[in-house]
mmCIF file of C-alpha atoms in Angstrom:
data_model
loop_
_atom_site.group_PDB
_atom_site.id
_atom_site.type_symbol
_atom_site.label_atom_id
_atom_site.label_comp_id
_atom_site.label_asym_id
_atom_site.label_seq_id
_atom_site.Cartn_x
_atom_site.Cartn_y
_atom_site.Cartn_z
ATOM 1 C CA GLY D 255 52.606 -15.712 70.179
ATOM 2 C CA ALA D 256 55.386 -16.335 72.668
ATOM 3 C CA VAL D 257 54.272 -17.201 76.190
ATOM 4 C CA VAL D 258 56.229 -16.490 79.354
ATOM 5 C CA SER D 259 54.928 -17.577 82.729
ATOM 6 C CA GLN D 260 55.865 -16.507 86.234
ATOM 7 C CA HIS D 261 55.193 -18.169 89.529
ATOM 8 C CA PRO D 262 53.931 -17.193 91.976
ATOM 9 C CA SER D 263 51.778 -14.313 90.786
ATOM 10 C CA TRP D 264 51.798 -12.825 94.259
ATOM 11 C CA VAL D 265 53.511 -13.615 97.530
ATOM 12 C CA ILE D 266 53.404 -12.220 101.040
ATOM 13 C CA CYS D 267 56.274 -13.034 103.346
ATOM 14 C CA LYS D 268 57.747 -12.008 106.656
ATOM 15 C CA SER D 269 60.787 -9.793 106.886
ATOM 16 C CA GLY D 270 63.994 -11.803 106.865
ATOM 17 C CA THR D 271 62.720 -14.712 104.808
ATOM 18 C CA SER D 272 63.717 -15.611 101.265
ATOM 19 C CA VAL D 273 61.390 -15.761 98.293
ATOM 20 C CA LYS D 274 61.969 -17.550 94.995
ATOM 21 C CA ILE D 275 60.274 -16.442 91.789
ATOM 22 C CA GLU D 276 60.275 -18.642 88.687
ATOM 23 C CA CYS D 277 60.172 -17.443 85.107
ATOM 24 C CA ARG D 278 59.513 -19.906 82.289
ATOM 25 C CA SER D 279 59.377 -19.553 78.532
ATOM 26 C CA LEU D 280 56.664 -22.023 77.566
ATOM 27 C CA ASP D 281 56.916 -22.271 73.804
ATOM 28 C CA PHE D 282 60.440 -21.212 72.936
ATOM 29 C CA GLN D 283 63.958 -21.545 74.249
ATOM 30 C CA ALA D 284 65.432 -18.432 75.787
ATOM 31 C CA THR D 285 69.166 -18.157 76.165
ATOM 32 C CA THR D 286 68.650 -14.761 77.712
ATOM 33 C CA MET D 287 66.092 -13.634 80.254
ATOM 34 C CA PHE D 288 65.762 -10.353 82.097
ATOM 35 C CA TRP D 289 64.530 -9.413 85.540
ATOM 36 C CA TYR D 290 62.841 -6.076 86.170
ATOM 37 C CA ARG D 291 61.370 -4.375 89.189
ATOM 38 C CA GLN D 292 58.631 -1.789 89.094
ATOM 39 C CA PHE D 293 57.446 0.339 91.984
ATOM 40 C CA PRO D 294 53.952 1.896 91.890
ATOM 41 C CA LYS D 295 53.552 4.581 89.249
ATOM 42 C CA GLN D 296 57.204 4.254 88.234
ATOM 43 C CA SER D 297 58.867 2.895 85.152
ATOM 44 C CA LEU D 298 60.471 -0.495 84.655
ATOM 45 C CA MET D 299 63.884 -0.863 86.214
ATOM 46 C CA LEU D 300 66.178 -3.532 84.812
ATOM 47 C CA MET D 301 67.774 -5.478 87.640
ATOM 48 C CA ALA D 302 69.809 -8.082 85.816
ATOM 49 C CA THR D 303 70.346 -10.027 82.639
ATOM 50 C CA SER D 304 70.260 -13.783 83.026
ATOM 51 C CA ASN D 305 72.129 -15.977 80.557
ATOM 52 C CA GLU D 306 71.698 -19.732 80.467
ATOM 53 C CA GLY D 307 74.713 -21.529 81.825
ATOM 54 C CA SER D 308 76.578 -18.453 83.018
ATOM 55 C CA LYS D 309 76.472 -15.872 85.769
ATOM 56 C CA ALA D 310 73.906 -13.130 85.621
ATOM 57 C CA THR D 311 74.914 -9.580 84.831
ATOM 58 C CA TYR D 312 73.567 -7.133 87.372
ATOM 59 C CA GLU D 313 72.778 -3.475 86.803
ATOM 60 C CA GLN D 314 74.545 -0.861 88.840
ATOM 61 C CA GLY D 315 73.141 -0.576 92.328
ATOM 62 C CA VAL D 316 71.541 -4.023 92.390
ATOM 63 C CA GLU D 317 72.991 -6.266 95.095
ATOM 64 C CA LYS D 318 73.914 -9.597 93.546
ATOM 65 C CA ASP D 319 74.079 -11.303 96.938
ATOM 66 C CA LYS D 320 70.569 -10.199 97.755
ATOM 67 C CA PHE D 321 68.960 -10.970 94.407
ATOM 68 C CA LEU D 322 70.210 -14.393 93.374
ATOM 69 C CA ILE D 323 69.571 -15.389 89.788
ATOM 70 C CA ASN D 324 69.871 -18.872 88.364
ATOM 71 C CA HIS D 325 69.288 -19.689 84.708
ATOM 72 C CA ALA D 326 69.775 -23.424 84.730
ATOM 73 C CA SER D 327 67.947 -24.299 81.537
ATOM 74 C CA LEU D 328 66.851 -22.690 78.295
ATOM 75 C CA THR D 329 63.310 -22.322 79.611
ATOM 76 C CA LEU D 330 63.733 -21.455 83.272
ATOM 77 C CA SER D 331 65.265 -18.604 85.229
ATOM 78 C CA THR D 332 64.744 -18.026 88.934
ATOM 79 C CA LEU D 333 65.124 -14.932 91.077
ATOM 80 C CA THR D 334 65.563 -15.413 94.816
ATOM 81 C CA VAL D 335 65.131 -12.399 97.045
ATOM 82 C CA THR D 336 67.178 -13.264 100.102
ATOM 83 C CA SER D 337 66.471 -11.848 103.564
ATOM 84 C CA ALA D 338 63.607 -9.800 102.199
ATOM 85 C CA HIS D 339 62.703 -6.512 103.846
ATOM 86 C CA PRO D 340 59.672 -4.248 103.424
ATOM 87 C CA GLU D 341 61.592 -2.008 101.019
ATOM 88 C CA ASP D 342 61.890 -5.002 98.669
ATOM 89 C CA SER D 343 58.127 -5.005 98.235
ATOM 90 C CA SER D 344 57.555 -4.410 94.556
ATOM 91 C CA PHE D 345 56.283 -5.839 91.291
ATOM 92 C CA TYR D 346 58.924 -8.158 89.840
ATOM 93 C CA ILE D 347 58.652 -8.906 86.138
ATOM 94 C CA CYS D 348 60.732 -11.225 84.025
ATOM 95 C CA SER D 349 61.090 -11.278 80.295
ATOM 96 C CA ALA D 350 62.519 -13.829 77.906
ATOM 97 C CA LEU D 351 64.315 -13.015 74.705
ATOM 98 C CA MET D 352 62.879 -14.879 71.772
ATOM 99 C CA PRO D 353 65.418 -15.302 68.999
ATOM 100 C CA GLY D 354 64.341 -13.760 65.735
ATOM 101 C CA LEU D 355 63.947 -15.826 62.618
ATOM 102 C CA SER D 356 66.381 -15.077 59.820
ATOM 103 C CA GLY D 357 66.271 -11.385 59.057
ATOM 104 C CA SER D 358 64.028 -10.632 62.014
ATOM 105 C CA THR D 359 64.852 -9.079 65.329
ATOM 106 C CA ASP D 360 65.132 -10.743 68.741
ATOM 107 C CA THR D 361 62.135 -9.780 70.833
ATOM 108 C CA GLN D 362 61.457 -9.629 74.568
ATOM 109 C CA TYR D 363 58.263 -11.162 75.868
ATOM 110 C CA PHE D 364 57.225 -10.448 79.419
ATOM 111 C CA GLY D 365 55.863 -12.704 82.087
ATOM 112 C CA PRO D 366 52.751 -11.599 83.999
ATOM 113 C CA GLY D 367 54.778 -10.421 86.990
ATOM 114 C CA THR D 368 54.995 -11.309 90.666
ATOM 115 C CA ARG D 369 53.774 -8.925 93.308
ATOM 116 C CA LEU D 370 55.906 -9.273 96.431
ATOM 117 C CA THR D 371 54.792 -7.865 99.760
ATOM 118 C CA VAL D 372 57.192 -8.109 102.679
ATOM 119 C CA LEU D 373 55.647 -7.536 106.081
ATOM 120 C CA GLN X 61 74.377 6.704 78.202
ATOM 121 C CA LYS X 62 71.680 5.548 75.861
ATOM 122 C CA GLU X 63 68.426 7.421 76.389
ATOM 123 C CA VAL X 64 64.893 6.863 75.274
ATOM 124 C CA GLU X 65 62.488 9.697 75.915
ATOM 125 C CA GLN X 66 58.743 9.796 75.963
ATOM 126 C CA ASN X 67 56.258 12.382 77.109
ATOM 127 C CA SER X 68 54.749 10.993 80.310
ATOM 128 C CA GLY X 69 51.314 12.391 79.513
ATOM 129 C CA PRO X 70 48.579 11.762 80.179
ATOM 130 C CA LEU X 71 47.545 12.029 76.575
ATOM 131 C CA SER X 72 43.782 12.291 76.377
ATOM 132 C CA VAL X 73 41.915 11.564 73.159
ATOM 133 C CA PRO X 74 38.214 11.053 72.484
ATOM 134 C CA GLU X 75 36.945 7.641 71.522
ATOM 135 C CA GLY X 76 37.293 7.042 67.802
ATOM 136 C CA ALA X 77 40.129 9.526 67.353
ATOM 137 C CA ILE X 78 43.726 8.820 66.370
ATOM 138 C CA ALA X 79 46.182 8.679 69.252
ATOM 139 C CA SER X 80 49.756 9.605 68.402
ATOM 140 C CA LEU X 81 52.535 8.523 70.739
ATOM 141 C CA ASN X 82 56.095 9.662 70.195
ATOM 142 C CA CYS X 83 59.505 8.477 71.283
ATOM 143 C CA THR X 84 63.005 9.810 70.659
ATOM 144 C CA TYR X 85 66.273 8.018 71.220
ATOM 145 C CA SER X 86 69.850 9.105 71.576
ATOM 146 C CA ASP X 87 71.856 6.204 70.141
ATOM 147 C CA ARG X 88 72.102 6.682 66.397
ATOM 148 C CA GLY X 89 73.244 3.085 66.065
ATOM 149 C CA SER X 90 69.946 1.716 67.380
ATOM 150 C CA GLN X 91 68.590 -1.047 65.231
ATOM 151 C CA SER X 92 65.256 -2.311 66.503
ATOM 152 C CA PHE X 93 62.350 -0.498 68.076
ATOM 153 C CA PHE X 94 59.476 -1.877 70.078
ATOM 154 C CA TRP X 95 56.160 -0.662 71.416
ATOM 155 C CA TYR X 96 54.681 -2.293 74.512
ATOM 156 C CA ARG X 97 51.386 -1.629 76.231
ATOM 157 C CA GLN X 98 51.111 -1.864 80.002
ATOM 158 C CA TYR X 99 47.809 -1.779 81.800
ATOM 159 C CA SER X 100 47.847 -0.627 85.407
ATOM 160 C CA GLY X 101 49.042 -3.421 87.667
ATOM 161 C CA LYS X 102 49.961 -5.682 84.765
ATOM 162 C CA SER X 103 53.166 -6.483 82.918
ATOM 163 C CA PRO X 104 54.006 -5.056 79.487
ATOM 164 C CA GLU X 105 52.713 -6.787 76.391
ATOM 165 C CA LEU X 106 54.271 -6.427 72.977
ATOM 166 C CA ILE X 107 52.257 -4.496 70.407
ATOM 167 C CA MET X 108 54.722 -4.450 67.549
ATOM 168 C CA PHE X 109 58.283 -3.848 66.515
ATOM 169 C CA ILE X 110 59.887 -2.039 63.612
ATOM 170 C CA TYR X 111 63.429 -1.898 62.287
ATOM 171 C CA SER X 112 63.158 -0.315 58.856
ATOM 172 C CA ASN X 113 62.500 3.318 58.105
ATOM 173 C CA GLY X 114 58.912 4.054 57.225
ATOM 174 C CA ASP X 115 55.584 2.730 58.407
ATOM 175 C CA LYS X 116 54.513 -0.670 59.633
ATOM 176 C CA GLU X 117 50.841 -1.390 60.123
ATOM 177 C CA ASP X 118 49.165 -4.034 62.257
ATOM 178 C CA GLY X 119 45.436 -3.682 62.596
ATOM 179 C CA ARG X 120 44.630 -0.344 64.220
ATOM 180 C CA PHE X 121 48.275 0.230 65.087
ATOM 181 C CA THR X 122 50.905 1.854 62.893
ATOM 182 C CA ALA X 123 54.529 2.235 63.922
ATOM 183 C CA GLN X 124 56.570 4.897 62.177
ATOM 184 C CA LEU X 125 60.353 5.017 62.220
ATOM 185 C CA ASN X 126 62.624 7.848 61.149
ATOM 186 C CA LYS X 127 66.233 6.943 61.878
ATOM 187 C CA ALA X 128 67.613 10.209 60.505
ATOM 188 C CA SER X 129 65.570 12.165 63.040
ATOM 189 C CA GLN X 130 65.919 9.461 65.689
ATOM 190 C CA TYR X 131 62.280 9.110 66.510
ATOM 191 C CA VAL X 132 59.706 6.388 66.454
ATOM 192 C CA SER X 133 55.996 6.845 66.857
ATOM 193 C CA LEU X 134 52.906 4.739 67.365
ATOM 194 C CA LEU X 135 49.543 5.686 65.906
ATOM 195 C CA ILE X 136 46.373 4.110 67.208
ATOM 196 C CA ARG X 137 43.408 4.555 64.902
ATOM 197 C CA ASP X 138 39.811 4.443 66.102
ATOM 198 C CA SER X 139 40.946 4.660 69.728
ATOM 199 C CA GLN X 140 38.878 2.701 72.211
ATOM 200 C CA PRO X 141 38.561 3.099 75.986
ATOM 201 C CA SER X 142 40.251 -0.305 76.248
ATOM 202 C CA ASP X 143 43.354 1.276 74.703
ATOM 203 C CA SER X 144 43.781 3.359 77.864
ATOM 204 C CA ALA X 145 47.135 2.238 79.229
ATOM 205 C CA THR X 146 50.764 3.247 79.446
ATOM 206 C CA TYR X 147 52.692 2.764 76.228
ATOM 207 C CA LEU X 148 56.382 1.948 76.490
ATOM 208 C CA CYS X 149 58.883 2.566 73.757
ATOM 209 C CA ALA X 150 61.926 0.294 73.765
ATOM 210 C CA VAL X 151 65.081 0.615 71.703
ATOM 211 C CA ASP X 152 67.621 -2.093 70.982
ATOM 212 C CA SER X 153 71.059 -0.904 69.988
ATOM 213 C CA GLY X 154 72.187 -4.413 69.214
ATOM 214 C CA GLY X 155 75.191 -6.338 70.457
ATOM 215 C CA TYR X 156 74.393 -6.809 74.127
ATOM 216 C CA GLN X 157 70.802 -7.849 73.455
ATOM 217 C CA LYS X 158 69.517 -5.398 75.997
ATOM 218 C CA VAL X 159 66.873 -2.872 75.179
ATOM 219 C CA THR X 160 66.454 0.515 76.785
ATOM 220 C CA PHE X 161 62.926 1.389 77.802
ATOM 221 C CA GLY X 162 61.380 4.806 77.902
ATOM 222 C CA THR X 163 59.382 5.809 80.951
ATOM 223 C CA GLY X 164 56.126 5.453 79.043
ATOM 224 C CA THR X 165 53.250 7.649 77.933
ATOM 225 C CA LYS X 166 49.928 7.282 79.677
ATOM 226 C CA LEU X 167 47.044 7.299 77.213
ATOM 227 C CA GLN X 168 43.476 8.008 78.247
ATOM 228 C CA VAL X 169 40.707 7.402 75.729
ATOM 229 C CA ILE X 170 37.611 9.291 76.764
ATOM 230 C CA PRO X 171 34.266 7.632 75.907
#
């Protein structure tokens, strides 16, 4: 099956610092990747859609200057949380869209997630 | 706005029983439908997808799609305690390549 990795799996940082999270599709090329955030006991919230070679598309209410997304290659997208604050503490999950074979549907595969704690 | 609705549960079933999880969607033009399983503290993992009306079976899992009634369901046969998780329904309306996720149904399989 399709494998998507994320690094780091968890990070603790001080308020005001920036944190970069990497998302990689290991065995397929992903033109499109997605970044989600999930708070405890809540559902997935889509933050942005990342397209290789172009600017990310952010969902309403997500600050693009705070959550910087770079999708520089077909296997790597990064999310940088700039000037992190305690309210940014959450579980950040990426997914990569695996193109479907002829007649089959494109499918999202998720990375294992990154747990961010901002002190 | 495209909506995907699921009963939040928890849905409790005894071990060995059939668990039935349901999902309805608002966009009649939706094309592909996905079921993901998410254990507590983990990211979602794909169980299966379906895009044609009818049933699709994969091991103990069966996805059922009824586009006329705009619902998709997931049946889990011979439920095991390890199946206890939150099950997310996702619907792809095509075009923008973005799926809409339901809020998930929490399943508890009682030993």
